[in-house]
Amino acid sequence: MKILVVDDEYLSLEGTVDIIKKILPSAYVHGFRDAEEALSTVRASSSPDIAFLDIETRSISGIEIARALKEMNASVNIIFVTGYSDYMKDAFSLHASGYIMKPVSEEKVRKELLNLRFPVNTKPIRIRTFGNFEVFVNDMPVMFNYTKTKELLAVLVDAHGTLLSVNTIIDTMWDDDFSESHKSYFRNLVSDVRRIFSEKNLGDVIVNQRGFLGLNCAKVSCDYFDFLDGKQEAFDMFDYEYMSQYSWAEKTLGFLVSRAEKRKPQP
């Protein structure tokens, strides 16, 4: 889910962004104080699913931003944020999804997100790799029984759908000598990760074929996958950190840094 926030007041912008991230920790949330920069970024990448727009900004009004966003995507959910009620007629003429009176609160934002005018089509599993590796199902963090179960899933995400042999995965996760104890423990991890997704009716996420494991990438949303697909929002989100808790991820981090540097505009 991609969310745009435009507010030229710094504290108001930061507060709204923080609230949205708290409610939807797996969403892409982009905050802008400059309305023209926000529209330029959207035009260069893709339309947001939801836009929280301050109506009164110094350059372009929130009403004008909304009209521009609607031209790009008629189904974008516009939620106006303002300290005044004078603009409600204009807001609803644009078929806005909602209208929040400042000060913005978690309760107000949550209410609007639960009553969007247009449905947001998102995959139930969202995986974040930039920074620490985290997994969310329906925007709720997944709790793993073992820390190594989470790492197993991270290895499969890093492989980007490639089927890996059990030995290859074990060699990645344990840098000491291979032992049968690792293999026995590994079987428990595989059962654990499959159980977690099966309980959420997502049992086809993990592919298991005759001693090889992989991830069904079509079933998940992931910043790393979006980066590999060249999506601008993923490049914007990349902060030169990738699965920071795993040392074996440094090789992929080097590749991502190299690609990000090549993507930067030349002076």
CSV table of C-alpha atoms in Angstrom, one decimal:
chain,number,residue,atom,x,y,z
A,1,MET,CA,0.0,0.0,0.0
A,2,LYS,CA,1.4,3.4,-1.0
A,3,ILE,CA,0.4,6.5,1.0
A,4,LEU,CA,1.1,10.1,0.2
A,5,VAL,CA,1.0,12.9,2.9
A,6,VAL,CA,1.3,16.5,1.9
A,7,ASP,CA,1.5,19.2,4.6
A,8,ASP,CA,3.7,22.3,4.5
A,9,GLU,CA,3.8,22.5,8.4
A,10,TYR,CA,6.7,20.3,9.5
A,11,LEU,CA,5.3,19.2,12.9
A,12,SER,CA,1.9,18.5,11.4
A,13,LEU,CA,3.5,16.5,8.5
A,14,GLU,CA,5.7,14.5,10.9
A,15,GLY,CA,2.8,13.8,13.2
A,16,THR,CA,0.5,12.5,10.5
A,17,VAL,CA,3.2,10.3,9.0
A,18,ASP,CA,4.1,8.8,12.4
A,19,ILE,CA,0.5,8.0,13.1
A,20,ILE,CA,0.0,6.3,9.7
A,21,LYS,CA,3.1,4.3,10.1
A,22,LYS,CA,2.0,3.2,13.6
A,23,ILE,CA,-1.4,2.0,12.2
A,24,LEU,CA,0.0,0.5,8.9
A,25,PRO,CA,3.6,-0.4,9.7
A,26,SER,CA,4.1,-2.2,6.3
A,27,ALA,CA,2.9,0.6,4.1
A,28,TYR,CA,5.0,2.9,1.9
A,29,VAL,CA,4.4,6.3,3.5
A,30,HIS,CA,5.9,9.3,1.7
A,31,GLY,CA,5.6,12.8,3.4
A,32,PHE,CA,6.2,16.1,1.5
A,33,ARG,CA,6.1,19.7,2.6
A,34,ASP,CA,6.4,20.9,-1.0
A,35,ALA,CA,3.2,20.1,-3.0
A,36,GLU,CA,5.0,20.5,-6.4
A,37,GLU,CA,7.7,18.1,-5.3
A,38,ALA,CA,5.0,15.6,-4.2
A,39,LEU,CA,3.3,15.7,-7.6
A,40,SER,CA,6.6,15.5,-9.5
A,41,THR,CA,7.5,12.4,-7.5
A,42,VAL,CA,4.1,10.8,-8.1
A,43,ARG,CA,4.3,11.5,-11.8
A,44,ALA,CA,7.8,9.9,-11.9
A,45,SER,CA,6.7,6.7,-10.1
A,46,SER,CA,3.1,5.7,-9.6
A,47,SER,CA,-0.1,7.0,-8.0
A,48,PRO,CA,-0.7,6.4,-4.3
A,49,ASP,CA,-3.5,4.3,-3.0
A,50,ILE,CA,-4.3,6.9,-0.4
A,51,ALA,CA,-3.4,10.6,-0.1
A,52,PHE,CA,-3.7,12.7,3.1
A,53,LEU,CA,-3.7,16.3,1.8
A,54,ASP,CA,-3.5,19.5,3.8
A,55,ILE,CA,-5.9,21.9,2.0
A,56,GLU,CA,-4.1,25.1,2.6
A,57,THR,CA,-0.5,24.9,1.5
A,58,ARG,CA,1.8,27.8,0.4
A,59,SER,CA,2.1,26.8,-3.3
A,60,ILE,CA,-0.6,24.5,-4.6
A,61,SER,CA,-3.7,23.9,-2.6
A,62,GLY,CA,-4.8,20.5,-1.5
A,63,ILE,CA,-7.8,20.8,-3.7
A,64,GLU,CA,-5.5,21.3,-6.8
A,65,ILE,CA,-3.3,18.4,-5.7
A,66,ALA,CA,-6.4,16.2,-5.4
A,67,ARG,CA,-7.5,17.1,-8.9
A,68,ALA,CA,-4.1,16.3,-10.3
A,69,LEU,CA,-4.0,12.9,-8.5
A,70,LYS,CA,-7.6,12.1,-9.7
A,71,GLU,CA,-6.5,12.7,-13.3
A,72,MET,CA,-3.7,10.1,-12.8
A,73,ASN,CA,-5.9,7.6,-10.9
A,74,ALA,CA,-9.6,8.2,-10.5
A,75,SER,CA,-9.7,5.6,-7.7
A,76,VAL,CA,-7.2,7.2,-5.4
A,77,ASN,CA,-8.5,7.7,-1.9
A,78,ILE,CA,-8.3,11.4,-1.0
A,79,ILE,CA,-8.4,12.3,2.7
A,80,PHE,CA,-8.3,16.1,3.3
A,81,VAL,CA,-6.6,17.3,6.5
A,82,THR,CA,-7.3,20.9,7.5
A,83,GLY,CA,-8.0,23.3,10.4
A,84,TYR,CA,-11.0,24.7,8.6
A,85,SER,CA,-14.4,23.4,7.6
A,86,ASP,CA,-14.9,25.9,4.8
A,87,TYR,CA,-13.7,23.6,2.1
A,88,MET,CA,-16.0,20.6,2.7
A,89,LYS,CA,-18.1,21.4,-0.4
A,90,ASP,CA,-15.0,21.4,-2.7
A,91,ALA,CA,-13.7,18.3,-1.0
A,92,PHE,CA,-16.8,16.3,-1.5
A,93,SER,CA,-17.3,17.5,-5.1
A,94,LEU,CA,-14.0,15.6,-5.8
A,95,HIS,CA,-15.5,12.5,-4.2
A,96,ALA,CA,-13.0,12.6,-1.4
A,97,SER,CA,-12.8,9.6,0.8
A,98,GLY,CA,-12.7,11.5,4.1
A,99,TYR,CA,-12.1,14.8,5.8
A,100,ILE,CA,-10.0,15.2,9.0
A,101,MET,CA,-10.1,18.3,11.2
A,102,LYS,CA,-6.8,19.2,12.8
A,103,PRO,CA,-5.3,18.3,15.2
A,104,VAL,CA,-4.8,14.9,13.6
A,105,SER,CA,-5.1,11.9,16.0
A,106,GLU,CA,-4.7,8.2,15.7
A,107,GLU,CA,-8.4,7.7,16.3
A,108,LYS,CA,-9.3,10.0,13.4
A,109,VAL,CA,-6.8,8.5,11.0
A,110,ARG,CA,-7.9,4.9,11.9
A,111,LYS,CA,-11.5,5.8,11.3
A,112,GLU,CA,-10.8,7.1,7.8
A,113,LEU,CA,-8.7,4.2,6.9
A,114,LEU,CA,-11.5,1.8,7.9
A,115,ASN,CA,-14.0,3.7,5.6
A,116,LEU,CA,-12.1,4.2,2.4
A,117,ARG,CA,-14.3,5.1,-0.6
A,118,PHE,CA,-12.3,2.9,-3.0
A,119,PRO,CA,-10.9,-0.5,-2.0
A,120,VAL,CA,-7.1,-0.9,-1.9
A,121,ASN,CA,-6.0,-4.1,-3.6
A,122,THR,CA,-3.0,-5.3,-1.6
A,123,LYS,CA,-1.4,-8.7,-1.1
A,124,PRO,CA,-1.9,-9.9,2.5
A,125,ILE,CA,1.8,-10.6,3.1
A,126,ARG,CA,4.1,-7.6,3.2
A,127,ILE,CA,7.8,-8.1,3.7
A,128,ARG,CA,10.2,-5.3,4.6
A,129,THR,CA,13.9,-5.8,4.0
A,130,PHE,CA,15.2,-2.3,4.0
A,131,GLY,CA,16.6,-1.8,7.5
A,132,ASN,CA,15.7,-4.9,9.6
A,133,PHE,CA,13.9,-7.8,8.1
A,134,GLU,CA,10.2,-7.8,9.1
A,135,VAL,CA,7.1,-9.7,8.0
A,136,PHE,CA,3.5,-8.5,8.2
A,137,VAL,CA,0.2,-10.3,7.4
A,138,ASN,CA,-2.8,-7.9,7.0
A,139,ASP,CA,-0.5,-5.2,8.3
A,140,MET,CA,0.1,-7.0,11.6
A,141,PRO,CA,3.7,-8.1,12.4
A,142,VAL,CA,4.2,-11.9,12.3
A,143,MET,CA,5.5,-13.5,15.5
A,144,PHE,CA,7.8,-16.5,14.9
A,145,ASN,CA,8.3,-19.3,17.5
A,146,TYR,CA,12.0,-19.3,16.7
A,147,THR,CA,14.3,-16.5,15.6
A,148,LYS,CA,15.8,-19.0,13.1
A,149,THR,CA,12.3,-19.4,11.5
A,150,LYS,CA,12.4,-15.7,10.7
A,151,GLU,CA,15.9,-16.0,9.3
A,152,LEU,CA,14.9,-19.0,7.1
A,153,LEU,CA,12.2,-16.9,5.5
A,154,ALA,CA,14.7,-14.1,5.1
A,155,VAL,CA,17.0,-16.4,3.2
A,156,LEU,CA,14.1,-17.4,0.9
A,157,VAL,CA,13.2,-13.7,0.3
A,158,ASP,CA,16.8,-12.9,-0.5
A,159,ALA,CA,16.8,-15.7,-3.1
A,160,HIS,CA,13.9,-13.9,-4.9
A,161,GLY,CA,11.9,-17.1,-5.8
A,162,THR,CA,14.9,-19.3,-6.6
A,163,LEU,CA,14.6,-22.8,-5.2
A,164,LEU,CA,17.4,-23.4,-2.8
A,165,SER,CA,18.6,-26.8,-1.5
A,166,VAL,CA,18.4,-27.6,2.2
A,167,ASN,CA,22.2,-27.7,2.4
A,168,THR,CA,22.6,-24.3,0.7
A,169,ILE,CA,20.1,-22.7,3.2
A,170,ILE,CA,21.8,-24.4,6.2
A,171,ASP,CA,25.3,-23.2,5.0
A,172,THR,CA,23.9,-19.7,4.8
A,173,MET,CA,22.2,-19.7,8.2
A,174,TRP,CA,25.1,-21.5,10.1
A,175,ASP,CA,28.6,-20.5,9.2
A,176,ASP,CA,30.2,-23.3,11.2
A,177,ASP,CA,30.6,-26.9,10.1
A,178,PHE,CA,27.5,-28.7,8.8
A,179,SER,CA,26.0,-31.2,11.3
A,180,GLU,CA,23.1,-33.5,11.5
A,181,SER,CA,21.8,-31.5,14.5
A,182,HIS,CA,21.4,-28.5,12.2
A,183,LYS,CA,19.5,-30.6,9.7
A,184,SER,CA,17.1,-31.9,12.4
A,185,TYR,CA,16.6,-28.4,13.8
A,186,PHE,CA,16.1,-27.1,10.2
A,187,ARG,CA,13.1,-29.5,9.7
A,188,ASN,CA,11.5,-27.9,12.7
A,189,LEU,CA,12.0,-24.5,11.2
A,190,VAL,CA,10.4,-25.5,7.9
A,191,SER,CA,7.4,-27.0,9.7
A,192,ASP,CA,7.1,-23.8,11.8
A,193,VAL,CA,7.1,-21.4,8.9
A,194,ARG,CA,4.7,-23.5,6.9
A,195,ARG,CA,2.4,-23.7,10.0
A,196,ILE,CA,2.4,-20.0,10.5
A,197,PHE,CA,1.2,-19.2,6.9
A,198,SER,CA,-1.2,-22.2,6.8
A,199,GLU,CA,-3.0,-20.9,9.9
A,200,LYS,CA,-3.5,-17.7,8.0
A,201,ASN,CA,-4.8,-19.6,4.9
A,202,LEU,CA,-1.6,-18.7,3.0
A,203,GLY,CA,-0.1,-22.1,2.8
A,204,ASP,CA,1.0,-21.8,-0.8
A,205,VAL,CA,3.6,-19.1,0.0
A,206,ILE,CA,6.4,-21.6,0.8
A,207,VAL,CA,7.3,-23.9,-2.1
A,208,ASN,CA,8.8,-27.3,-1.0
A,209,GLN,CA,10.0,-29.6,-3.8
A,210,ARG,CA,12.1,-32.7,-3.0
A,211,GLY,CA,14.6,-31.1,-0.7
A,212,PHE,CA,14.4,-27.6,-2.2
A,213,LEU,CA,12.7,-24.6,-0.7
A,214,GLY,CA,11.6,-21.4,-2.3
A,215,LEU,CA,9.2,-18.5,-1.9
A,216,ASN,CA,6.1,-17.9,-4.1
A,217,CYS,CA,6.9,-14.3,-4.9
A,218,ALA,CA,3.6,-13.6,-6.5
A,219,LYS,CA,1.9,-14.0,-3.1
A,220,VAL,CA,3.9,-11.3,-1.3
A,221,SER,CA,4.7,-7.6,-1.5
A,222,CYS,CA,8.3,-6.7,-0.8
A,223,ASP,CA,10.4,-3.5,-1.0
A,224,TYR,CA,13.4,-5.6,-2.3
A,225,PHE,CA,11.3,-7.1,-5.1
A,226,ASP,CA,10.0,-3.7,-6.0
A,227,PHE,CA,13.6,-2.4,-6.1
A,228,LEU,CA,14.6,-5.2,-8.4
A,229,ASP,CA,11.6,-4.3,-10.6
A,230,GLY,CA,12.9,-0.7,-10.9
A,231,LYS,CA,10.0,0.9,-9.0
A,232,GLN,CA,10.8,4.5,-8.0
A,233,GLU,CA,9.1,4.3,-4.6
A,234,ALA,CA,11.4,1.4,-3.6
A,235,PHE,CA,14.5,3.4,-4.6
A,236,ASP,CA,13.1,6.3,-2.5
A,237,MET,CA,12.6,4.0,0.5
A,238,PHE,CA,16.1,2.4,0.2
A,239,ASP,CA,18.3,3.9,3.0
A,240,TYR,CA,21.4,1.8,2.3
A,241,GLU,CA,20.4,-0.8,4.8
A,242,TYR,CA,19.2,-4.3,4.0
A,243,MET,CA,18.3,-7.1,6.4
A,244,SER,CA,20.6,-5.5,8.9
A,245,GLN,CA,20.4,-8.3,11.5
A,246,TYR,CA,21.9,-10.9,9.1
A,247,SER,CA,25.6,-10.7,8.1
A,248,TRP,CA,25.1,-13.0,5.1
A,249,ALA,CA,22.9,-10.3,3.6
A,250,GLU,CA,25.9,-7.9,3.0
A,251,LYS,CA,26.5,-9.4,-0.4
A,252,THR,CA,23.0,-8.4,-1.6
A,253,LEU,CA,23.4,-5.0,0.1
A,254,GLY,CA,26.5,-4.3,-2.0
A,255,PHE,CA,24.5,-5.0,-5.1
A,256,LEU,CA,21.6,-2.8,-4.0
A,257,VAL,CA,24.0,0.1,-3.2
A,258,SER,CA,25.7,-0.2,-6.6
A,259,ARG,CA,22.3,-0.2,-8.4
A,260,ALA,CA,21.1,2.8,-6.3
A,261,GLU,CA,24.2,4.8,-7.1
A,262,LYS,CA,23.8,4.1,-10.8
A,263,ARG,CA,20.2,5.3,-10.6
A,264,LYS,CA,21.1,8.6,-9.1
A,265,PRO,CA,20.9,11.5,-11.6
A,266,GLN,CA,24.2,12.6,-12.9
A,267,PRO,CA,25.4,16.2,-12.1
